[in-house]
mmCIF file of C-alpha atoms in Angstrom:
data_model
loop_
_atom_site.group_PDB
_atom_site.id
_atom_site.type_symbol
_atom_site.label_atom_id
_atom_site.label_comp_id
_atom_site.label_asym_id
_atom_site.label_seq_id
_atom_site.Cartn_x
_atom_site.Cartn_y
_atom_site.Cartn_z
ATOM 1 C CA MET A 29 129.467 16.064 86.165
ATOM 2 C CA ASN A 30 127.525 16.781 83.054
ATOM 3 C CA ASP A 31 124.287 17.224 85.169
ATOM 4 C CA LEU A 32 126.021 19.749 87.400
ATOM 5 C CA ILE A 33 127.111 21.681 84.324
ATOM 6 C CA SER A 34 123.547 21.653 82.869
ATOM 7 C CA LYS A 35 121.920 22.816 86.134
ATOM 8 C CA ALA A 36 124.541 25.542 86.499
ATOM 9 C CA ALA A 37 123.674 26.801 82.978
ATOM 10 C CA ALA A 38 119.989 26.738 83.672
ATOM 11 C CA LEU A 39 120.466 28.991 86.693
ATOM 12 C CA ILE A 40 122.533 31.344 84.719
ATOM 13 C CA SER A 41 119.876 31.555 81.913
ATOM 14 C CA LEU A 42 116.886 31.842 84.125
ATOM 15 C CA PRO A 43 117.097 35.596 84.879
ATOM 16 C CA GLU A 44 117.441 36.224 81.086
ATOM 17 C CA GLU A 45 114.268 34.452 80.318
ATOM 18 C CA GLN A 46 112.372 36.166 83.190
ATOM 19 C CA ARG A 47 113.682 39.446 81.667
ATOM 20 C CA ARG A 48 112.528 38.641 78.306
ATOM 21 C CA ASP A 49 109.146 37.516 79.579
ATOM 22 C CA GLN A 50 108.944 41.031 81.635
ATOM 23 C CA GLU A 51 109.642 42.879 78.466
ATOM 24 C CA LYS A 52 107.030 41.069 76.507
ATOM 25 C CA PHE A 53 104.507 41.666 79.337
ATOM 26 C CA GLU A 54 105.361 45.316 79.374
ATOM 27 C CA GLN A 55 104.893 45.464 75.523
ATOM 28 C CA ILE A 56 101.469 43.883 75.851
ATOM 29 C CA ASN A 57 100.547 46.101 78.652
ATOM 30 C CA PHE A 58 101.611 49.255 76.690
ATOM 31 C CA ALA A 59 99.617 47.939 73.674
ATOM 32 C CA LEU A 60 96.617 47.481 75.743
ATOM 33 C CA SER A 61 96.956 50.851 77.389
ATOM 34 C CA GLN A 62 97.255 52.481 73.953
ATOM 35 C CA GLN A 63 94.108 50.629 72.763
ATOM 36 C CA LEU A 64 92.181 51.522 75.768
ATOM 37 C CA GLN A 65 93.410 55.160 75.502
ATOM 38 C CA ILE A 66 92.175 55.266 71.821
ATOM 39 C CA ILE A 67 88.919 53.703 72.765
ATOM 40 C CA ALA A 68 88.406 56.246 75.610
ATOM 41 C CA LEU A 69 89.206 59.173 73.180
ATOM 42 C CA LYS A 70 86.657 57.696 70.803
ATOM 43 C CA ALA A 71 84.143 57.364 73.418
ATOM 44 C CA GLU A 72 84.814 61.053 74.565
ATOM 45 C CA LYS A 73 84.631 62.075 70.951
ATOM 46 C CA ASN A 74 81.212 60.342 70.588
ATOM 47 C CA GLU A 75 80.019 61.811 73.766
ATOM 48 C CA GLU A 76 80.974 65.273 72.643
ATOM 49 C CA THR A 77 79.311 64.912 69.173
ATOM 50 C CA PHE A 78 76.202 63.571 70.803
ATOM 51 C CA THR A 79 76.216 66.559 73.261
ATOM 52 C CA ARG A 80 76.707 68.979 70.559
ATOM 53 C CA MET A 81 74.071 67.349 68.387
ATOM 54 C CA ALA A 82 71.518 67.296 71.392
ATOM 55 C CA ARG A 83 72.591 71.034 72.218
ATOM 56 C CA ASN A 84 72.127 72.251 68.642
ATOM 57 C CA ALA A 85 68.887 70.028 67.843
ATOM 58 C CA PRO A 86 65.857 71.983 66.704
ATOM 59 C CA PHE A 87 63.523 70.076 68.986
ATOM 60 C CA GLY A 88 63.542 69.610 72.615
ATOM 61 C CA MET A 89 65.325 66.545 74.305
ATOM 62 C CA TYR A 90 65.065 65.761 77.819
ATOM 63 C CA MET A 91 66.137 63.061 80.369
ATOM 64 C CA PHE A 92 64.472 62.739 83.768
ATOM 65 C CA ASP A 93 64.956 60.238 86.606
ATOM 66 C CA ARG A 94 62.068 58.096 87.637
ATOM 67 C CA ASP A 95 60.890 60.605 90.034
ATOM 68 C CA GLY A 96 60.600 63.460 87.374
ATOM 69 C CA ASN A 97 63.833 65.316 88.493
ATOM 70 C CA PRO A 98 65.838 66.526 85.281
ATOM 71 C CA LYS A 99 69.133 64.912 84.516
ATOM 72 C CA TYR A 100 69.589 66.586 81.212
ATOM 73 C CA VAL A 101 67.701 69.033 79.014
ATOM 74 C CA ASN A 102 68.884 70.679 75.674
ATOM 75 C CA ASN A 103 68.635 74.455 74.747
ATOM 76 C CA ALA A 104 65.593 73.667 72.493
ATOM 77 C CA TYR A 105 63.743 72.191 75.432
ATOM 78 C CA LEU A 106 64.082 75.348 77.558
ATOM 79 C CA ARG A 107 63.112 77.592 74.511
ATOM 80 C CA LEU A 108 60.023 75.523 74.030
ATOM 81 C CA ILE A 109 58.934 75.843 77.699
ATOM 82 C CA GLY A 110 59.941 79.439 77.724
ATOM 83 C CA LEU A 111 62.495 79.420 80.575
ATOM 84 C CA ASP A 112 66.477 79.948 80.804
ATOM 85 C CA ARG A 113 68.600 77.528 82.132
ATOM 86 C CA ASP A 114 69.272 79.233 85.465
ATOM 87 C CA THR A 115 65.379 79.738 86.195
ATOM 88 C CA PHE A 116 64.840 76.029 85.153
ATOM 89 C CA GLU A 117 67.538 74.816 87.465
ATOM 90 C CA GLN A 118 66.315 76.936 90.395
ATOM 91 C CA ALA A 119 62.823 75.559 89.712
ATOM 92 C CA ALA A 120 64.213 71.966 89.623
ATOM 93 C CA ALA A 121 65.796 72.568 92.986
ATOM 94 C CA ARG A 122 62.320 73.227 94.448
ATOM 95 C CA GLY A 123 60.461 70.465 92.919
ATOM 96 C CA LEU A 124 59.352 69.213 89.306
ATOM 97 C CA ALA A 125 60.478 72.072 87.210
ATOM 98 C CA TRP A 126 58.438 70.958 84.172
ATOM 99 C CA LYS A 127 55.166 70.929 86.053
ATOM 100 C CA ASP A 128 55.259 74.610 86.822
ATOM 101 C CA THR A 129 55.280 75.452 83.054
ATOM 102 C CA ILE A 130 52.261 73.448 82.065
ATOM 103 C CA TYR A 131 48.909 75.317 81.376
ATOM 104 C CA GLU A 132 46.586 74.886 84.321
ATOM 105 C CA GLU A 133 43.956 72.874 82.451
ATOM 106 C CA ASP A 134 46.485 70.205 81.272
ATOM 107 C CA ILE A 135 48.372 69.586 84.566
ATOM 108 C CA ASP A 136 46.268 66.600 85.364
ATOM 109 C CA LEU A 137 46.584 65.237 81.848
ATOM 110 C CA ALA A 138 50.383 65.396 82.087
ATOM 111 C CA SER A 139 50.383 64.007 85.604
ATOM 112 C CA ASN A 140 48.261 60.976 84.455
ATOM 113 C CA ILE A 141 50.498 60.458 81.338
ATOM 114 C CA TRP A 142 53.726 60.419 83.797
ATOM 115 C CA THR A 143 51.958 57.937 86.060
ATOM 116 C CA ARG A 144 51.026 55.705 83.047
ATOM 117 C CA ILE A 145 54.559 55.647 81.899
ATOM 118 C CA ARG A 146 55.832 54.602 85.264
ATOM 119 C CA ASP A 147 53.228 51.748 85.648
ATOM 120 C CA SER A 148 53.105 50.524 82.017
ATOM 121 C CA LYS A 149 56.813 51.259 81.377
ATOM 122 C CA THR A 150 55.855 51.927 77.688
ATOM 123 C CA ALA A 151 56.284 54.747 75.458
ATOM 124 C CA GLN A 152 53.698 57.436 75.445
ATOM 125 C CA THR A 153 52.889 60.324 72.885
ATOM 126 C CA PHE A 154 50.565 63.189 74.018
ATOM 127 C CA GLU A 155 49.928 66.808 73.470
ATOM 128 C CA TYR A 156 49.714 69.457 76.203
ATOM 129 C CA ARG A 157 50.003 73.315 76.492
ATOM 130 C CA VAL A 158 52.727 75.263 78.193
ATOM 131 C CA LYS A 159 52.570 78.830 79.486
ATOM 132 C CA ILE A 160 55.067 81.324 77.761
ATOM 133 C CA PRO A 161 56.223 84.226 79.976
ATOM 134 C CA PRO A 162 55.217 87.596 78.522
ATOM 135 C CA VAL A 163 57.740 89.501 76.628
ATOM 136 C CA GLN A 164 56.637 92.963 77.840
ATOM 137 C CA PRO A 165 55.484 93.919 81.397
ATOM 138 C CA GLY A 166 51.758 93.779 81.641
ATOM 139 C CA GLU A 167 51.218 91.408 78.749
ATOM 140 C CA LYS A 168 49.316 88.049 79.506
ATOM 141 C CA PRO A 169 51.301 84.904 79.280
ATOM 142 C CA GLY A 170 51.214 83.274 75.924
ATOM 143 C CA ILE A 171 50.195 79.529 75.180
ATOM 144 C CA ARG A 172 52.261 77.118 73.143
ATOM 145 C CA THR A 173 50.957 73.610 72.122
ATOM 146 C CA ILE A 174 53.690 71.055 72.700
ATOM 147 C CA GLU A 175 53.670 67.383 71.455
ATOM 148 C CA THR A 176 55.925 64.956 73.351
ATOM 149 C CA ILE A 177 57.146 61.454 73.014
ATOM 150 C CA SER A 178 58.308 59.917 76.210
ATOM 151 C CA PHE A 179 59.805 56.473 76.754
ATOM 152 C CA PRO A 180 61.440 54.846 79.963
ATOM 153 C CA GLU A 181 64.743 53.242 80.094
ATOM 154 C CA VAL A 182 64.540 50.020 82.217
ATOM 155 C CA ASP A 183 67.408 48.188 83.731
ATOM 156 C CA GLU A 184 67.858 44.312 84.056
ATOM 157 C CA SER A 185 65.695 44.170 87.005
ATOM 158 C CA GLY A 186 62.753 45.915 85.322
ATOM 159 C CA ARG A 187 63.164 49.188 87.345
ATOM 160 C CA ILE A 188 63.028 52.546 85.478
ATOM 161 C CA VAL A 189 66.306 54.325 85.420
ATOM 162 C CA THR A 190 65.462 57.441 83.434
ATOM 163 C CA VAL A 191 62.544 58.717 81.161
ATOM 164 C CA GLN A 192 63.707 60.261 78.053
ATOM 165 C CA GLY A 193 62.027 61.983 75.179
ATOM 166 C CA TRP A 194 61.602 64.814 72.681
ATOM 167 C CA LEU A 195 59.441 67.904 72.458
ATOM 168 C CA MET A 196 58.005 69.412 69.361
ATOM 169 C CA ASP A 197 56.132 72.695 68.910
ATOM 170 C CA ILE A 198 52.905 72.156 67.120
ATOM 171 C CA SER A 199 51.416 75.352 67.631
ATOM 172 C CA PRO A 200 51.401 76.240 63.842
ATOM 173 C CA ARG A 201 49.741 73.092 63.061
ATOM 174 C CA LYS A 202 47.010 73.551 65.710
ATOM 175 C CA ARG A 203 46.430 77.103 64.508
ATOM 176 C CA LEU A 204 46.081 75.721 60.929
ATOM 177 C CA GLU A 205 43.619 72.959 62.158
ATOM 178 C CA SER A 206 41.657 75.699 64.016
ATOM 179 C CA LEU A 207 41.550 77.935 60.850
ATOM 180 C CA MET A 208 40.491 75.055 58.591
ATOM 181 C CA ALA A 209 37.768 74.094 61.125
ATOM 182 C CA GLN A 210 36.434 77.601 61.303
ATOM 183 C CA ARG A 211 36.525 77.907 57.554
ATOM 184 C CA LEU A 212 34.676 74.631 57.269
ATOM 185 C CA GLU A 213 32.002 75.936 59.754
ATOM 186 C CA ASP A 214 31.812 79.084 57.876
ATOM 187 C CA ALA A 215 31.184 77.231 54.669
ATOM 188 C CA LEU A 216 28.533 75.012 56.392
ATOM 189 C CA GLU A 217 26.973 78.152 57.700
ATOM 190 C CA THR A 218 26.995 79.874 54.249
ATOM 191 C CA ARG A 219 25.494 76.638 52.747
ATOM 192 C CA ARG A 220 22.685 76.708 55.380
ATOM 193 C CA ALA A 221 22.080 80.337 54.778
ATOM 194 C CA SER A 222 21.805 79.567 51.007
ATOM 195 C CA GLU A 223 19.560 76.669 51.514
ATOM 196 C CA ASN A 224 17.330 78.799 53.726
ATOM 197 C CA PHE A 225 17.229 81.605 51.282
ATOM 198 C CA ILE A 226 16.316 78.970 48.386
ATOM 199 C CA ASP A 227 13.572 77.548 50.422
ATOM 200 C CA MET A 228 12.169 80.877 51.216
ATOM 201 C CA VAL A 229 12.314 82.062 47.563
ATOM 202 C CA SER A 230 10.820 78.776 46.485
ATOM 203 C CA HIS A 231 7.983 79.133 48.876
ATOM 204 C CA GLU A 232 7.360 82.576 47.625
ATOM 205 C CA MET A 233 7.410 81.435 44.047
ATOM 206 C CA ARG A 234 4.495 78.998 44.802
ATOM 207 C CA ASN A 235 2.121 81.724 45.327
ATOM 208 C CA PRO A 236 2.280 83.384 41.630
ATOM 209 C CA LEU A 237 2.586 79.894 40.163
ATOM 210 C CA SER A 238 -0.730 78.846 41.899
ATOM 211 C CA ALA A 239 -2.399 82.145 40.577
ATOM 212 C CA ILE A 240 -1.087 81.381 37.001
ATOM 213 C CA LEU A 241 -2.579 77.841 37.218
ATOM 214 C CA GLN A 242 -6.000 79.161 38.561
ATOM 215 C CA LEU A 243 -6.329 81.797 35.883
ATOM 216 C CA ALA A 244 -5.196 79.337 33.109
ATOM 217 C CA ASP A 245 -8.018 76.952 34.306
ATOM 218 C CA GLY A 246 -10.199 79.928 34.624
ATOM 219 C CA ILE A 247 -9.519 80.798 30.712
ATOM 220 C CA LEU A 248 -10.080 77.240 29.720
ATOM 221 C CA GLY A 249 -13.323 77.191 31.680
ATOM 222 C CA SER A 250 -14.584 80.245 30.200
ATOM 223 C CA LEU A 251 -13.757 79.088 26.677
ATOM 224 C CA ASP A 252 -15.376 75.689 27.133
ATOM 225 C CA ILE A 253 -18.827 76.938 25.830
ATOM 226 C CA ASP A 254 -21.206 76.049 23.082
ATOM 227 C CA LEU A 255 -20.223 78.481 20.441
ATOM 228 C CA ALA A 256 -23.498 78.055 18.456
ATOM 229 C CA LYS A 257 -25.537 79.315 21.552
ATOM 230 C CA ASP A 258 -23.282 82.282 22.110
ATOM 231 C CA PRO A 259 -23.912 85.106 19.334
ATOM 232 C CA ILE A 260 -20.891 87.029 20.360
ATOM 233 C CA SER A 261 -18.398 84.297 20.517
ATOM 234 C CA LEU A 262 -15.041 84.722 18.960
ATOM 235 C CA PRO A 263 -14.034 82.954 15.796
ATOM 236 C CA ALA A 264 -13.463 79.199 16.243
ATOM 237 C CA ASP A 265 -9.726 79.503 15.309
ATOM 238 C CA THR A 266 -9.241 82.336 17.682
ATOM 239 C CA VAL A 267 -10.919 80.131 20.572
ATOM 240 C CA ASN A 268 -8.849 77.147 19.630
ATOM 241 C CA MET A 269 -5.752 79.370 19.658
ATOM 242 C CA MET A 270 -6.476 80.640 23.009
ATOM 243 C CA VAL A 271 -7.364 77.193 24.452
ATOM 244 C CA ASP A 272 -4.120 75.790 23.024
ATOM 245 C CA ALA A 273 -2.320 78.728 24.675
ATOM 246 C CA ALA A 274 -4.014 78.374 28.098
ATOM 247 C CA GLN A 275 -3.259 74.586 28.105
ATOM 248 C CA THR A 276 0.413 75.373 27.281
ATOM 249 C CA ILE A 277 0.484 77.910 30.176
ATOM 250 C CA THR A 278 -0.884 75.393 32.365
ATOM 251 C CA LEU A 279 1.621 72.716 31.462
ATOM 252 C CA CYS A 280 4.600 75.243 31.733
ATOM 253 C CA ALA A 281 3.218 76.346 35.120
ATOM 254 C CA GLN A 282 2.770 72.916 36.421
ATOM 255 C CA HIS A 283 6.410 72.031 35.344
ATOM 256 C CA GLN A 284 7.747 75.213 37.007
ATOM 257 C CA LYS A 285 5.733 74.138 40.069
ATOM 258 C CA CYS A 286 7.474 70.769 40.016
ATOM 259 C CA ILE A 287 10.755 72.337 39.877
ATOM 260 C CA VAL A 288 10.056 74.631 42.842
ATOM 261 C CA ASP A 289 8.874 71.543 44.692
ATOM 262 C CA ASP A 290 12.036 69.712 43.882
ATOM 263 C CA ILE A 291 14.071 72.600 45.176
ATOM 264 C CA LEU A 292 12.327 72.512 48.451
ATOM 265 C CA THR A 293 12.845 68.683 48.729
ATOM 266 C CA LEU A 294 16.594 69.197 48.332
ATOM 267 C CA SER A 295 16.692 70.513 51.961
ATOM 268 C CA LYS A 296 15.338 66.977 53.042
ATOM 269 C CA LEU A 297 18.078 65.145 51.389
ATOM 270 C CA ASP A 298 20.462 65.243 54.320
ATOM 271 C CA SER A 299 17.723 63.584 56.407
ATOM 272 C CA SER A 300 16.942 60.878 53.725
ATOM 273 C CA LEU A 301 13.443 62.420 53.298
ATOM 274 C CA LEU A 302 13.207 62.898 49.567
ATOM 275 C CA VAL A 303 9.620 62.161 48.687
ATOM 276 C CA ILE A 304 8.718 59.793 45.783
ATOM 277 C CA THR A 305 5.235 59.795 44.809
ATOM 278 C CA PRO A 306 4.214 56.883 42.448
ATOM 279 C CA ASP A 307 0.925 57.225 40.494
ATOM 280 C CA LYS A 308 -0.923 55.463 37.810
ATOM 281 C CA VAL A 309 0.463 57.093 34.587
ATOM 282 C CA HIS A 310 -0.083 56.569 30.792
ATOM 283 C CA PRO A 311 3.482 56.978 29.595
ATOM 284 C CA PRO A 312 2.703 58.127 26.009
ATOM 285 C CA THR A 313 0.426 60.925 27.348
ATOM 286 C CA LEU A 314 3.217 62.038 29.603
ATOM 287 C CA ILE A 315 5.518 62.381 26.772
ATOM 288 C CA GLU A 316 3.088 64.114 24.738
ATOM 289 C CA LYS A 317 2.649 66.750 27.461
ATOM 290 C CA SER A 318 6.264 67.540 27.296
ATOM 291 C CA LEU A 319 6.258 67.911 23.716
ATOM 292 C CA LYS A 320 3.143 70.232 24.008
ATOM 293 C CA MET A 321 5.155 72.293 26.453
ATOM 294 C CA TYR A 322 7.855 72.934 23.815
ATOM 295 C CA ASP A 323 5.732 73.345 20.680
ATOM 296 C CA ALA A 324 6.780 76.904 20.427
ATOM 297 C CA GLU A 325 10.644 76.408 20.893
ATOM 298 C CA LEU A 326 10.349 73.488 18.281
ATOM 299 C CA ALA A 327 8.573 75.666 15.741
ATOM 300 C CA ARG A 328 11.067 78.589 16.128
ATOM 301 C CA ALA A 329 13.942 76.095 15.545
ATOM 302 C CA ASP A 330 11.993 74.355 12.684
ATOM 303 C CA ILE A 331 12.308 71.003 14.279
ATOM 304 C CA GLU A 332 10.037 68.305 13.691
ATOM 305 C CA ALA A 333 9.176 66.333 16.804
ATOM 306 C CA ASN A 334 6.868 63.406 17.111
ATOM 307 C CA LEU A 335 6.089 60.468 19.445
ATOM 308 C CA VAL A 336 6.771 56.935 18.090
ATOM 309 C CA ILE A 337 5.382 53.991 20.052
ATOM 310 C CA GLU A 338 7.505 50.962 19.611
ATOM 311 C CA GLN A 339 5.798 47.668 18.704
ATOM 312 C CA SER A 340 7.315 46.034 21.841
ATOM 313 C CA TYR A 341 5.456 48.441 24.124
ATOM 314 C CA LEU A 342 2.263 47.765 22.250
ATOM 315 C CA ASP A 343 2.797 44.054 22.501
ATOM 316 C CA ALA A 344 3.165 44.387 26.323
ATOM 317 C CA ARG A 345 -0.251 45.920 26.587
ATOM 318 C CA LEU A 346 0.797 48.271 29.426
ATOM 319 C CA ASN A 347 -1.688 51.008 29.403
ATOM 320 C CA TYR A 348 -0.731 52.418 32.731
ATOM 321 C CA VAL A 349 2.477 52.118 34.955
ATOM 322 C CA MET A 350 3.179 53.305 38.497
ATOM 323 C CA LEU A 351 5.697 55.944 38.405
ATOM 324 C CA ASP A 352 6.382 59.536 39.716
ATOM 325 C CA PRO A 353 5.047 61.544 36.757
ATOM 326 C CA SER A 354 6.925 64.772 38.010
ATOM 327 C CA ARG A 355 10.226 63.054 38.250
ATOM 328 C CA VAL A 356 9.950 61.184 34.842
ATOM 329 C CA LEU A 357 8.740 64.413 33.223
ATOM 330 C CA GLN A 358 11.874 66.205 34.456
ATOM 331 C CA VAL A 359 14.082 63.435 32.590
ATOM 332 C CA ILE A 360 11.969 63.699 29.525
ATOM 333 C CA ILE A 361 12.214 67.463 29.430
ATOM 334 C CA ASN A 362 15.858 67.242 30.012
ATOM 335 C CA LEU A 363 16.342 64.916 27.026
ATOM 336 C CA LEU A 364 13.988 66.997 24.942
ATOM 337 C CA THR A 365 15.908 70.368 25.619
ATOM 338 C CA ASN A 366 19.209 68.597 24.800
ATOM 339 C CA GLY A 367 17.722 67.326 21.626
ATOM 340 C CA ILE A 368 16.633 70.799 20.614
ATOM 341 C CA LYS A 369 20.098 72.019 21.643
ATOM 342 C CA PHE A 370 21.913 69.692 19.482
ATOM 343 C CA THR A 371 19.584 69.386 16.532
ATOM 344 C CA ARG A 372 18.794 73.007 15.689
ATOM 345 C CA ASP A 373 22.024 73.418 13.502
ATOM 346 C CA CYS A 374 21.686 70.030 11.695
ATOM 347 C CA PRO A 375 20.533 69.687 8.192
ATOM 348 C CA THR A 376 17.973 67.460 9.273
ATOM 349 C CA ARG A 377 15.973 68.548 12.219
ATOM 350 C CA LYS A 378 13.862 65.910 13.592
ATOM 351 C CA ILE A 379 13.428 64.478 17.099
ATOM 352 C CA SER A 380 11.368 61.279 17.611
#
């Protein structure tokens, strides 16, 4: 009897449990629907945000299928290639819309890059030029230099789904590079012209210097006579002064000639053809020559200059050394002129 009562009660309560389960299922279903709707709204909002960002981006954005047909391009892309959307879509219906805008000389480059993207399935960065339609009738089409970064989107099977990328106008940078290259070329041309002018002037300076050296040697030769045998000879002091002056002229002219020769050798520096001419030289004699050349200036500045030979040099017993006398003389003269410059105002004026 009790079993019958329990079974009857279970049969009565079964619809109530089913009803509660149904209500619970409906609540879960409603919650899932609400959540799915929220996710869909967020996805739609994100898509709108991305679309708005792409539409207002300052650089071109594009998406092509694996055959090069456009799936999406933003306004900046159309502006960079110089087409409106209607014209671009009409061109796309006839074939590859982007190919018609490329400068003729760069079509092969763009085609090769597109083939490389499809074959290697890797991102590619390259530059090319596009034709810009003229603003006024009768004008020639303009040219704009574009830099693009293209990368393929590949599915699980390794098949290219889309090719995406960005476009940037680098025409200002290219114009600046061209301007800098032109200025560099102008500077190099100016330098070459200056070097040629200096070479020409230096060659012209050699002629009077040679004449000065010849005349000074002639004076020295004419004064090198036996004063006792020449009744009309000048006084000995006058002759000695003239000889000394002629020797100084010779030394100065020789130094000036060395400077001219050095200027001429500067043009050979770029080719590593600078000539060093070692010779057998007695160093004290070389220094005495430099002091002789500046006797007059030393006297005007009331500076005493003398040559002091260190004992270490005497102990070495080096009468002659191999060096380039003209180069070493330049160094000595440089040191001597600096010494005169910084000593002329000192209480004790002495150079040794």
